[in-house]
Amino acid sequence: MSLPCSNGDITAAANAQNDCGKKTENLLKILREKPCLLVFDRADTLLKAGEAKAAGYFADDCAEYAWLFKQLLETEHQSKIIFTSRESLAELPSTLTREIQLNGLDRDAAISLLQSFNLTANAEELAEMGDRYSGHPKALQLVAALIRDDTEFQGNVGIFLHQRDWLLIRDIESAIDEMIARISDGEQNCLSRISVYQTSEYPLSFAGISAQMPEVSKYELKENIIQALKRRQLLYYDRQRDSYQLHPLVREKGEYLLSQNAENLRTAHSQAYKYYISIPLKPESEWQNIEDIQPLIRAHYHASQARNLDAANAIISEVCEYLRQWNCAELVCGNLQLPLLREVKNITL
């Protein structure tokens, strides 16, 4: 393939006769002579899959690309180079590259994107749609196209929101499946187990993740499994919340993977209960509001999901008087995210 910026000096015939080193030398010559913008799209397709330790590193049969990229970065020239990738390119020198993570759209931008599909919706419905998908632009495009084109919805966002309490439509799930197919068994176990945590309700620490992975050392978990999930953009650390986070789409996929085995699902909830019940609280005399007992609220939820009703009852017995004083009983019990009394029939607040 000839490069437009080469003025015809590089042709398919010339490339066929040159080895990798000669081709790279020709490319670098062009980049030195005049400013260019060079874009390598979907660089993640060149990376290893199925091994946590190797996340972000080039596959063995793509060694020439690794060498080429390093030459482009380490050689002085006038041009700019952009790599787009679903995974971090860990093998490239961090001193010569800058990784920019593309976050979701803010609410106003998400609403504008949805409006471009000429859907039938009010501002609140569009905002709810954007919030559900955390502003993920591709997901919003796919969902908006479904709502617009499917005869069941006929462009009506309200109908879609009313009928669905899940996020993963088929097209979105297919894209996530491509990413899941690249991860190791250890990464998938970790991802699916921590999906039981509701990270929007309570911050997820390393201790919480470790509680779900007792079969591996903390070093293996931190340096390989968590690092791999971060490099694959399936798990990220939120500095503002000072905690690990899963994107709602990834969390829902993890929940689905875990739900394929009922015993594994109960075990994950049981381990989550043990984690939250072990978190130290303020002295009971200092409890002022529900925030002071959030670990107990979380522990109750997971005990209920694990069908450990004795543990769930014990927690309710401990906090029911405080919930009554704080006028929180009805709020907590009616919140689907915190089903405090769903399984506890014999206690009245």
mmCIF file of C-alpha atoms in Angstrom:
data_model
loop_
_atom_site.group_PDB
_atom_site.id
_atom_site.type_symbol
_atom_site.label_atom_id
_atom_site.label_comp_id
_atom_site.label_asym_id
_atom_site.label_seq_id
_atom_site.Cartn_x
_atom_site.Cartn_y
_atom_site.Cartn_z
ATOM 1 C CA MET A 1 0.000 0.000 0.000
ATOM 2 C CA SER A 2 1.399 3.412 -0.909
ATOM 3 C CA LEU A 3 1.281 6.251 1.614
ATOM 4 C CA PRO A 4 -0.274 9.518 0.352
ATOM 5 C CA CYS A 5 2.365 11.488 2.248
ATOM 6 C CA SER A 6 5.208 9.686 0.442
ATOM 7 C CA ASN A 7 4.571 11.376 -2.918
ATOM 8 C CA GLY A 8 4.612 7.966 -4.554
ATOM 9 C CA ASP A 9 8.067 7.047 -3.272
ATOM 10 C CA ILE A 10 6.613 4.149 -1.291
ATOM 11 C CA THR A 11 4.582 1.745 -3.409
ATOM 12 C CA ALA A 12 3.212 -1.751 -2.957
ATOM 13 C CA ALA A 13 5.946 -3.078 -5.237
ATOM 14 C CA ALA A 14 8.689 -1.312 -3.273
ATOM 15 C CA ASN A 15 7.262 -2.543 0.022
ATOM 16 C CA ALA A 16 7.246 -6.127 -1.218
ATOM 17 C CA GLN A 17 10.989 -5.951 -1.807
ATOM 18 C CA ASN A 18 11.877 -4.360 1.536
ATOM 19 C CA ASP A 19 12.172 -6.012 4.901
ATOM 20 C CA CYS A 20 10.648 -4.628 8.109
ATOM 21 C CA GLY A 21 13.742 -2.562 8.890
ATOM 22 C CA LYS A 22 13.821 -0.920 5.466
ATOM 23 C CA LYS A 23 10.093 -0.172 5.541
ATOM 24 C CA THR A 24 10.447 1.434 8.957
ATOM 25 C CA GLU A 25 13.428 3.468 7.811
ATOM 26 C CA ASN A 26 11.406 4.794 4.867
ATOM 27 C CA LEU A 27 8.489 5.687 7.136
ATOM 28 C CA LEU A 28 10.728 7.479 9.637
ATOM 29 C CA LYS A 29 12.322 9.441 6.797
ATOM 30 C CA ILE A 30 8.895 10.729 5.785
ATOM 31 C CA LEU A 31 7.949 11.613 9.367
ATOM 32 C CA ARG A 32 11.192 13.543 9.820
ATOM 33 C CA GLU A 33 10.809 15.515 6.612
ATOM 34 C CA LYS A 34 7.303 16.838 7.179
ATOM 35 C CA PRO A 35 4.754 16.845 10.000
ATOM 36 C CA CYS A 36 2.196 14.034 9.751
ATOM 37 C CA LEU A 37 -0.566 12.612 11.891
ATOM 38 C CA LEU A 38 -0.233 8.828 12.062
ATOM 39 C CA VAL A 39 -3.158 6.895 13.545
ATOM 40 C CA PHE A 40 -3.034 3.207 14.442
ATOM 41 C CA ASP A 41 -6.625 2.118 15.044
ATOM 42 C CA ARG A 42 -7.610 -0.867 17.273
ATOM 43 C CA ALA A 43 -4.055 -1.556 18.409
ATOM 44 C CA ASP A 44 -5.536 -3.929 21.012
ATOM 45 C CA THR A 45 -5.907 -6.559 18.265
ATOM 46 C CA LEU A 46 -2.106 -6.920 18.374
ATOM 47 C CA LEU A 47 -2.004 -7.761 22.090
ATOM 48 C CA LYS A 48 -1.887 -11.072 23.933
ATOM 49 C CA ALA A 49 -5.086 -12.611 25.265
ATOM 50 C CA GLY A 50 -5.945 -15.185 27.894
ATOM 51 C CA GLU A 51 -3.094 -14.468 30.305
ATOM 52 C CA ALA A 52 -3.301 -11.908 33.110
ATOM 53 C CA LYS A 53 0.457 -11.379 33.354
ATOM 54 C CA ALA A 54 0.630 -10.582 29.639
ATOM 55 C CA ALA A 55 -2.223 -8.052 29.517
ATOM 56 C CA GLY A 56 -1.121 -5.045 27.494
ATOM 57 C CA TYR A 57 1.825 -6.813 25.865
ATOM 58 C CA PHE A 58 2.147 -7.624 22.173
ATOM 59 C CA ALA A 59 1.353 -11.122 20.935
ATOM 60 C CA ASP A 60 4.310 -13.237 19.877
ATOM 61 C CA ASP A 61 3.318 -13.096 16.199
ATOM 62 C CA CYS A 62 3.093 -9.275 16.384
ATOM 63 C CA ALA A 63 6.681 -8.648 17.511
ATOM 64 C CA GLU A 64 7.376 -6.591 14.396
ATOM 65 C CA TYR A 65 4.629 -4.160 15.387
ATOM 66 C CA ALA A 66 6.136 -3.798 18.857
ATOM 67 C CA TRP A 67 9.497 -3.005 17.294
ATOM 68 C CA LEU A 68 7.930 -0.570 14.802
ATOM 69 C CA PHE A 69 6.003 1.336 17.462
ATOM 70 C CA LYS A 70 9.064 1.673 19.675
ATOM 71 C CA GLN A 71 11.108 2.969 16.743
ATOM 72 C CA LEU A 72 8.430 5.542 15.971
ATOM 73 C CA LEU A 73 8.420 6.694 19.587
ATOM 74 C CA GLU A 74 12.152 6.712 20.203
ATOM 75 C CA THR A 75 13.223 8.391 16.946
ATOM 76 C CA GLU A 76 13.082 12.178 16.777
ATOM 77 C CA HIS A 77 10.694 13.490 14.122
ATOM 78 C CA GLN A 78 8.093 16.202 13.528
ATOM 79 C CA SER A 79 4.979 14.041 13.536
ATOM 80 C CA LYS A 80 2.269 13.023 15.977
ATOM 81 C CA ILE A 81 1.212 9.422 16.553
ATOM 82 C CA ILE A 82 -2.109 8.242 18.001
ATOM 83 C CA PHE A 83 -2.909 4.683 19.040
ATOM 84 C CA THR A 84 -6.562 3.797 19.656
ATOM 85 C CA SER A 85 -7.077 0.700 21.761
ATOM 86 C CA ARG A 86 -9.541 -0.989 24.082
ATOM 87 C CA GLU A 87 -6.567 -2.065 26.203
ATOM 88 C CA SER A 88 -3.564 -0.202 27.548
ATOM 89 C CA LEU A 89 -0.375 -0.672 25.531
ATOM 90 C CA ALA A 90 1.782 -1.542 28.527
ATOM 91 C CA GLU A 91 4.818 -2.481 26.462
ATOM 92 C CA LEU A 92 5.308 1.006 25.031
ATOM 93 C CA PRO A 93 7.651 3.285 27.029
ATOM 94 C CA SER A 94 5.587 5.305 29.516
ATOM 95 C CA THR A 95 8.181 8.098 29.343
ATOM 96 C CA LEU A 96 7.395 8.629 25.661
ATOM 97 C CA THR A 97 3.640 8.078 25.615
ATOM 98 C CA ARG A 98 0.618 9.530 27.340
ATOM 99 C CA GLU A 99 -2.499 7.445 27.862
ATOM 100 C CA ILE A 100 -5.768 9.352 27.659
ATOM 101 C CA GLN A 101 -8.856 7.538 28.871
ATOM 102 C CA LEU A 102 -12.058 8.497 27.068
ATOM 103 C CA ASN A 103 -14.779 8.843 29.682
ATOM 104 C CA GLY A 104 -18.525 8.838 29.171
ATOM 105 C CA LEU A 105 -20.503 11.864 28.020
ATOM 106 C CA ASP A 106 -21.869 14.245 30.604
ATOM 107 C CA ARG A 107 -25.641 14.460 30.951
ATOM 108 C CA ASP A 108 -26.159 17.355 28.537
ATOM 109 C CA ALA A 109 -23.977 15.755 25.858
ATOM 110 C CA ALA A 110 -25.739 12.412 26.288
ATOM 111 C CA ILE A 111 -29.133 14.105 25.881
ATOM 112 C CA SER A 112 -27.933 15.873 22.724
ATOM 113 C CA LEU A 113 -26.723 12.575 21.268
ATOM 114 C CA LEU A 114 -30.054 10.891 21.957
ATOM 115 C CA GLN A 115 -31.980 13.837 20.530
ATOM 116 C CA SER A 116 -30.159 13.398 17.224
ATOM 117 C CA PHE A 117 -32.112 10.142 16.733
ATOM 118 C CA ASN A 118 -35.445 12.028 16.750
ATOM 119 C CA LEU A 119 -36.893 9.911 19.546
ATOM 120 C CA THR A 120 -40.147 10.565 21.375
ATOM 121 C CA ALA A 121 -39.121 11.491 24.913
ATOM 122 C CA ASN A 122 -39.143 14.251 27.471
ATOM 123 C CA ALA A 123 -36.010 15.711 29.052
ATOM 124 C CA GLU A 124 -36.316 13.500 32.155
ATOM 125 C CA GLU A 125 -36.491 10.313 30.096
ATOM 126 C CA LEU A 126 -33.472 11.280 28.019
ATOM 127 C CA ALA A 127 -31.528 12.146 31.167
ATOM 128 C CA GLU A 128 -32.468 8.793 32.731
ATOM 129 C CA MET A 129 -31.297 6.985 29.600
ATOM 130 C CA GLY A 130 -27.964 8.809 29.687
ATOM 131 C CA ASP A 131 -27.527 8.065 33.399
ATOM 132 C CA ARG A 132 -28.379 4.386 33.006
ATOM 133 C CA TYR A 133 -25.542 3.932 30.546
ATOM 134 C CA SER A 134 -23.162 6.325 32.336
ATOM 135 C CA GLY A 135 -22.917 8.391 29.175
ATOM 136 C CA HIS A 136 -21.272 5.591 27.154
ATOM 137 C CA PRO A 137 -21.593 7.034 23.612
ATOM 138 C CA LYS A 138 -21.514 3.765 21.652
ATOM 139 C CA ALA A 139 -24.021 2.116 23.976
ATOM 140 C CA LEU A 140 -26.342 5.123 23.717
ATOM 141 C CA GLN A 141 -26.105 5.053 19.924
ATOM 142 C CA LEU A 142 -26.968 1.346 19.788
ATOM 143 C CA VAL A 143 -29.865 1.681 22.217
ATOM 144 C CA ALA A 144 -31.228 4.794 20.490
ATOM 145 C CA ALA A 145 -31.122 3.019 17.121
ATOM 146 C CA LEU A 146 -33.009 0.057 18.606
ATOM 147 C CA ILE A 147 -35.690 2.301 20.103
ATOM 148 C CA ARG A 148 -36.041 4.202 16.827
ATOM 149 C CA ASP A 149 -36.171 1.186 14.497
ATOM 150 C CA ASP A 150 -37.904 -1.554 16.508
ATOM 151 C CA THR A 151 -41.660 -1.710 15.946
ATOM 152 C CA GLU A 152 -42.128 -2.585 19.616
ATOM 153 C CA PHE A 153 -40.883 0.835 20.713
ATOM 154 C CA GLN A 154 -41.541 3.019 17.641
ATOM 155 C CA GLY A 155 -39.115 5.634 18.866
ATOM 156 C CA ASN A 156 -40.661 5.970 22.330
ATOM 157 C CA VAL A 157 -38.013 6.125 25.055
ATOM 158 C CA GLY A 158 -40.588 5.885 27.843
ATOM 159 C CA ILE A 159 -41.791 2.481 26.621
ATOM 160 C CA PHE A 160 -38.199 1.197 26.502
ATOM 161 C CA LEU A 161 -37.431 2.439 30.009
ATOM 162 C CA HIS A 162 -40.657 0.951 31.383
ATOM 163 C CA GLN A 163 -40.129 -2.480 29.839
ATOM 164 C CA ARG A 164 -36.427 -2.964 30.622
ATOM 165 C CA ASP A 165 -34.694 -3.194 33.971
ATOM 166 C CA TRP A 166 -31.492 -4.428 32.333
ATOM 167 C CA LEU A 167 -28.892 -2.649 30.202
ATOM 168 C CA LEU A 168 -27.371 -5.214 27.863
ATOM 169 C CA ILE A 169 -29.197 -5.318 24.581
ATOM 170 C CA ARG A 170 -27.762 -7.855 22.150
ATOM 171 C CA ASP A 171 -25.509 -5.479 20.165
ATOM 172 C CA ILE A 172 -23.915 -4.051 23.315
ATOM 173 C CA GLU A 173 -23.428 -7.492 24.839
ATOM 174 C CA SER A 174 -21.711 -8.704 21.668
ATOM 175 C CA ALA A 175 -19.106 -5.946 22.010
ATOM 176 C CA ILE A 176 -18.518 -6.799 25.677
ATOM 177 C CA ASP A 177 -18.289 -10.500 24.811
ATOM 178 C CA GLU A 178 -15.351 -9.676 22.532
ATOM 179 C CA MET A 179 -13.536 -8.162 25.504
ATOM 180 C CA ILE A 180 -14.480 -10.977 27.901
ATOM 181 C CA ALA A 181 -13.189 -13.550 25.410
ATOM 182 C CA ARG A 182 -9.695 -12.075 25.776
ATOM 183 C CA ILE A 183 -9.369 -12.403 29.543
ATOM 184 C CA SER A 184 -7.939 -15.262 31.628
ATOM 185 C CA ASP A 185 -9.971 -17.565 33.894
ATOM 186 C CA GLY A 186 -8.651 -15.723 36.964
ATOM 187 C CA GLU A 187 -9.719 -12.368 35.550
ATOM 188 C CA GLN A 188 -13.174 -13.697 34.703
ATOM 189 C CA ASN A 189 -13.603 -15.203 38.175
ATOM 190 C CA CYS A 190 -12.639 -11.904 39.775
ATOM 191 C CA LEU A 191 -14.819 -9.815 37.460
ATOM 192 C CA SER A 192 -17.901 -11.973 37.966
ATOM 193 C CA ARG A 193 -17.525 -12.282 41.751
ATOM 194 C CA ILE A 194 -17.036 -8.563 42.420
ATOM 195 C CA SER A 195 -20.106 -7.829 40.298
ATOM 196 C CA VAL A 196 -22.173 -8.663 43.406
ATOM 197 C CA TYR A 197 -20.896 -5.456 45.004
ATOM 198 C CA GLN A 198 -23.055 -2.389 44.369
ATOM 199 C CA THR A 199 -20.206 0.036 43.941
ATOM 200 C CA SER A 200 -22.538 2.983 43.411
ATOM 201 C CA GLU A 201 -23.820 2.467 46.960
ATOM 202 C CA TYR A 202 -20.595 1.750 48.809
ATOM 203 C CA PRO A 203 -16.934 2.127 47.799
ATOM 204 C CA LEU A 204 -15.099 -1.050 46.773
ATOM 205 C CA SER A 205 -11.647 -1.461 48.260
ATOM 206 C CA PHE A 206 -8.871 -3.925 47.553
ATOM 207 C CA ALA A 207 -9.934 -5.733 50.720
ATOM 208 C CA GLY A 208 -13.399 -6.231 49.243
ATOM 209 C CA ILE A 209 -11.960 -7.683 46.037
ATOM 210 C CA SER A 210 -9.560 -9.863 48.010
ATOM 211 C CA ALA A 211 -12.473 -11.272 50.027
ATOM 212 C CA GLN A 212 -13.857 -12.681 46.766
ATOM 213 C CA MET A 213 -10.567 -14.272 45.686
ATOM 214 C CA PRO A 214 -9.321 -16.295 48.697
ATOM 215 C CA GLU A 215 -7.698 -18.886 46.438
ATOM 216 C CA VAL A 216 -5.011 -16.494 45.153
ATOM 217 C CA SER A 217 -2.323 -14.545 46.976
ATOM 218 C CA LYS A 218 -2.743 -10.819 47.465
ATOM 219 C CA TYR A 219 0.315 -10.279 45.273
ATOM 220 C CA GLU A 220 -1.171 -12.335 42.413
ATOM 221 C CA LEU A 221 -4.483 -10.519 42.810
ATOM 222 C CA LYS A 222 -3.033 -7.009 42.912
ATOM 223 C CA GLU A 223 -0.125 -7.252 40.475
ATOM 224 C CA ASN A 224 -1.625 -9.583 37.889
ATOM 225 C CA ILE A 225 -5.404 -10.006 37.993
ATOM 226 C CA ILE A 226 -6.475 -6.481 39.011
ATOM 227 C CA GLN A 227 -3.725 -4.924 36.909
ATOM 228 C CA ALA A 228 -4.895 -6.941 33.896
ATOM 229 C CA LEU A 229 -8.548 -5.933 34.381
ATOM 230 C CA LYS A 230 -7.484 -2.287 34.619
ATOM 231 C CA ARG A 231 -5.374 -2.543 31.467
ATOM 232 C CA ARG A 232 -8.281 -4.142 29.646
ATOM 233 C CA GLN A 233 -10.523 -1.238 30.798
ATOM 234 C CA LEU A 234 -12.880 -3.623 32.605
ATOM 235 C CA LEU A 235 -12.062 -2.248 36.059
ATOM 236 C CA TYR A 236 -10.888 1.213 36.994
ATOM 237 C CA TYR A 237 -9.885 3.138 40.064
ATOM 238 C CA ASP A 238 -11.887 6.269 40.815
ATOM 239 C CA ARG A 239 -9.661 8.749 42.643
ATOM 240 C CA GLN A 240 -12.601 10.934 43.656
ATOM 241 C CA ARG A 241 -14.375 8.027 45.337
ATOM 242 C CA ASP A 242 -11.069 6.459 46.405
ATOM 243 C CA SER A 243 -12.347 3.060 45.293
ATOM 244 C CA TYR A 244 -12.515 0.560 42.458
ATOM 245 C CA GLN A 245 -15.427 0.823 40.050
ATOM 246 C CA LEU A 246 -17.111 -1.322 37.416
ATOM 247 C CA HIS A 247 -18.935 0.321 34.534
ATOM 248 C CA PRO A 248 -22.658 -0.598 34.809
ATOM 249 C CA LEU A 249 -22.469 -2.527 31.525
ATOM 250 C CA VAL A 250 -19.487 -4.576 32.703
ATOM 251 C CA ARG A 251 -21.074 -5.168 36.107
ATOM 252 C CA GLU A 252 -24.260 -6.464 34.498
ATOM 253 C CA LYS A 253 -22.259 -8.825 32.296
ATOM 254 C CA GLY A 254 -20.344 -10.024 35.356
ATOM 255 C CA GLU A 255 -23.613 -10.661 37.183
ATOM 256 C CA TYR A 256 -24.853 -12.724 34.248
ATOM 257 C CA LEU A 257 -21.670 -14.810 34.163
ATOM 258 C CA LEU A 258 -21.913 -15.445 37.909
ATOM 259 C CA SER A 259 -25.621 -16.322 37.757
ATOM 260 C CA GLN A 260 -24.877 -19.279 35.490
ATOM 261 C CA ASN A 261 -23.940 -21.205 38.642
ATOM 262 C CA ALA A 262 -26.301 -20.733 41.598
ATOM 263 C CA GLU A 263 -23.804 -22.083 44.114
ATOM 264 C CA ASN A 264 -21.076 -19.690 42.935
ATOM 265 C CA LEU A 265 -23.557 -16.815 43.189
ATOM 266 C CA ARG A 266 -24.453 -17.691 46.784
ATOM 267 C CA THR A 267 -20.779 -18.081 47.650
ATOM 268 C CA ALA A 268 -19.938 -14.645 46.248
ATOM 269 C CA HIS A 269 -22.729 -13.041 48.300
ATOM 270 C CA SER A 270 -21.637 -14.976 51.389
ATOM 271 C CA GLN A 271 -18.069 -13.744 50.991
ATOM 272 C CA ALA A 272 -19.344 -10.203 50.482
ATOM 273 C CA TYR A 273 -21.348 -10.508 53.724
ATOM 274 C CA LYS A 274 -18.235 -11.627 55.615
ATOM 275 C CA TYR A 275 -16.291 -8.678 54.202
ATOM 276 C CA TYR A 276 -18.837 -6.033 55.173
ATOM 277 C CA ILE A 277 -19.573 -7.479 58.600
ATOM 278 C CA SER A 278 -15.833 -7.275 59.370
ATOM 279 C CA ILE A 279 -15.584 -3.522 58.658
ATOM 280 C CA PRO A 280 -15.156 -1.616 61.953
ATOM 281 C CA LEU A 281 -17.921 0.838 62.835
ATOM 282 C CA LYS A 282 -18.017 3.854 65.104
ATOM 283 C CA PRO A 283 -18.972 3.080 68.699
ATOM 284 C CA GLU A 284 -22.736 2.574 68.853
ATOM 285 C CA SER A 285 -23.059 5.627 71.093
ATOM 286 C CA GLU A 286 -21.823 7.767 68.192
ATOM 287 C CA TRP A 287 -24.283 6.535 65.557
ATOM 288 C CA GLN A 288 -26.054 9.597 64.144
ATOM 289 C CA ASN A 289 -27.534 8.504 60.803
ATOM 290 C CA ILE A 290 -27.710 5.618 58.359
ATOM 291 C CA GLU A 291 -24.301 6.457 56.903
ATOM 292 C CA ASP A 292 -22.726 5.346 60.177
ATOM 293 C CA ILE A 293 -24.017 1.790 59.684
ATOM 294 C CA GLN A 294 -23.683 1.434 55.909
ATOM 295 C CA PRO A 295 -21.421 -1.653 56.205
ATOM 296 C CA LEU A 296 -24.209 -3.365 58.175
ATOM 297 C CA ILE A 297 -26.766 -2.394 55.537
ATOM 298 C CA ARG A 298 -24.496 -3.891 52.889
ATOM 299 C CA ALA A 299 -23.882 -6.990 55.007
ATOM 300 C CA HIS A 300 -27.632 -7.517 55.414
ATOM 301 C CA TYR A 301 -28.213 -7.279 51.683
ATOM 302 C CA HIS A 302 -25.570 -9.896 50.896
ATOM 303 C CA ALA A 303 -26.675 -12.199 53.733
ATOM 304 C CA SER A 304 -30.201 -12.079 52.313
ATOM 305 C CA GLN A 305 -28.963 -12.856 48.793
ATOM 306 C CA ALA A 306 -26.895 -15.752 50.178
ATOM 307 C CA ARG A 307 -30.057 -17.054 51.932
ATOM 308 C CA ASN A 308 -28.336 -16.713 55.294
ATOM 309 C CA LEU A 309 -31.462 -15.506 57.073
ATOM 310 C CA ASP A 310 -30.071 -15.998 60.571
ATOM 311 C CA ALA A 311 -27.302 -13.498 59.828
ATOM 312 C CA ALA A 312 -29.764 -11.131 58.124
ATOM 313 C CA ASN A 313 -32.117 -11.286 61.149
ATOM 314 C CA ALA A 314 -29.257 -10.632 63.544
ATOM 315 C CA ILE A 315 -28.311 -7.440 61.710
ATOM 316 C CA ILE A 316 -31.901 -6.183 61.650
ATOM 317 C CA SER A 317 -32.257 -6.845 65.356
ATOM 318 C CA GLU A 318 -29.176 -4.725 65.972
ATOM 319 C CA VAL A 319 -30.199 -1.694 63.921
ATOM 320 C CA CYS A 320 -34.015 -1.673 63.772
ATOM 321 C CA GLU A 321 -34.416 0.828 66.611
ATOM 322 C CA TYR A 322 -31.990 3.237 64.988
ATOM 323 C CA LEU A 323 -33.717 2.968 61.595
ATOM 324 C CA ARG A 324 -36.999 3.849 63.318
ATOM 325 C CA GLN A 325 -35.419 6.853 65.031
ATOM 326 C CA TRP A 326 -33.893 8.081 61.782
ATOM 327 C CA ASN A 327 -37.146 7.516 59.816
ATOM 328 C CA CYS A 328 -35.171 5.338 57.427
ATOM 329 C CA ALA A 329 -37.027 2.041 57.725
ATOM 330 C CA GLU A 330 -39.509 2.670 54.926
ATOM 331 C CA LEU A 331 -36.861 4.223 52.702
ATOM 332 C CA VAL A 332 -34.477 1.319 53.109
ATOM 333 C CA CYS A 333 -37.114 -1.385 52.800
ATOM 334 C CA GLY A 334 -38.580 0.125 49.653
ATOM 335 C CA ASN A 335 -35.259 0.585 47.902
ATOM 336 C CA LEU A 336 -34.582 -2.302 45.535
ATOM 337 C CA GLN A 337 -30.857 -1.653 45.906
ATOM 338 C CA LEU A 338 -31.121 -2.212 49.661
ATOM 339 C CA PRO A 339 -33.792 -4.894 50.218
ATOM 340 C CA LEU A 340 -33.416 -4.768 53.974
ATOM 341 C CA LEU A 341 -36.501 -6.748 54.910
ATOM 342 C CA ARG A 342 -37.244 -8.677 51.749
ATOM 343 C CA GLU A 343 -36.440 -12.015 53.399
ATOM 344 C CA VAL A 344 -37.105 -11.043 57.009
ATOM 345 C CA LYS A 345 -40.794 -11.593 57.718
ATOM 346 C CA ASN A 346 -40.809 -11.804 61.493
ATOM 347 C CA ILE A 347 -39.432 -8.361 62.373
ATOM 348 C CA THR A 348 -41.554 -5.219 62.298
ATOM 349 C CA LEU A 349 -40.067 -1.735 62.251
#
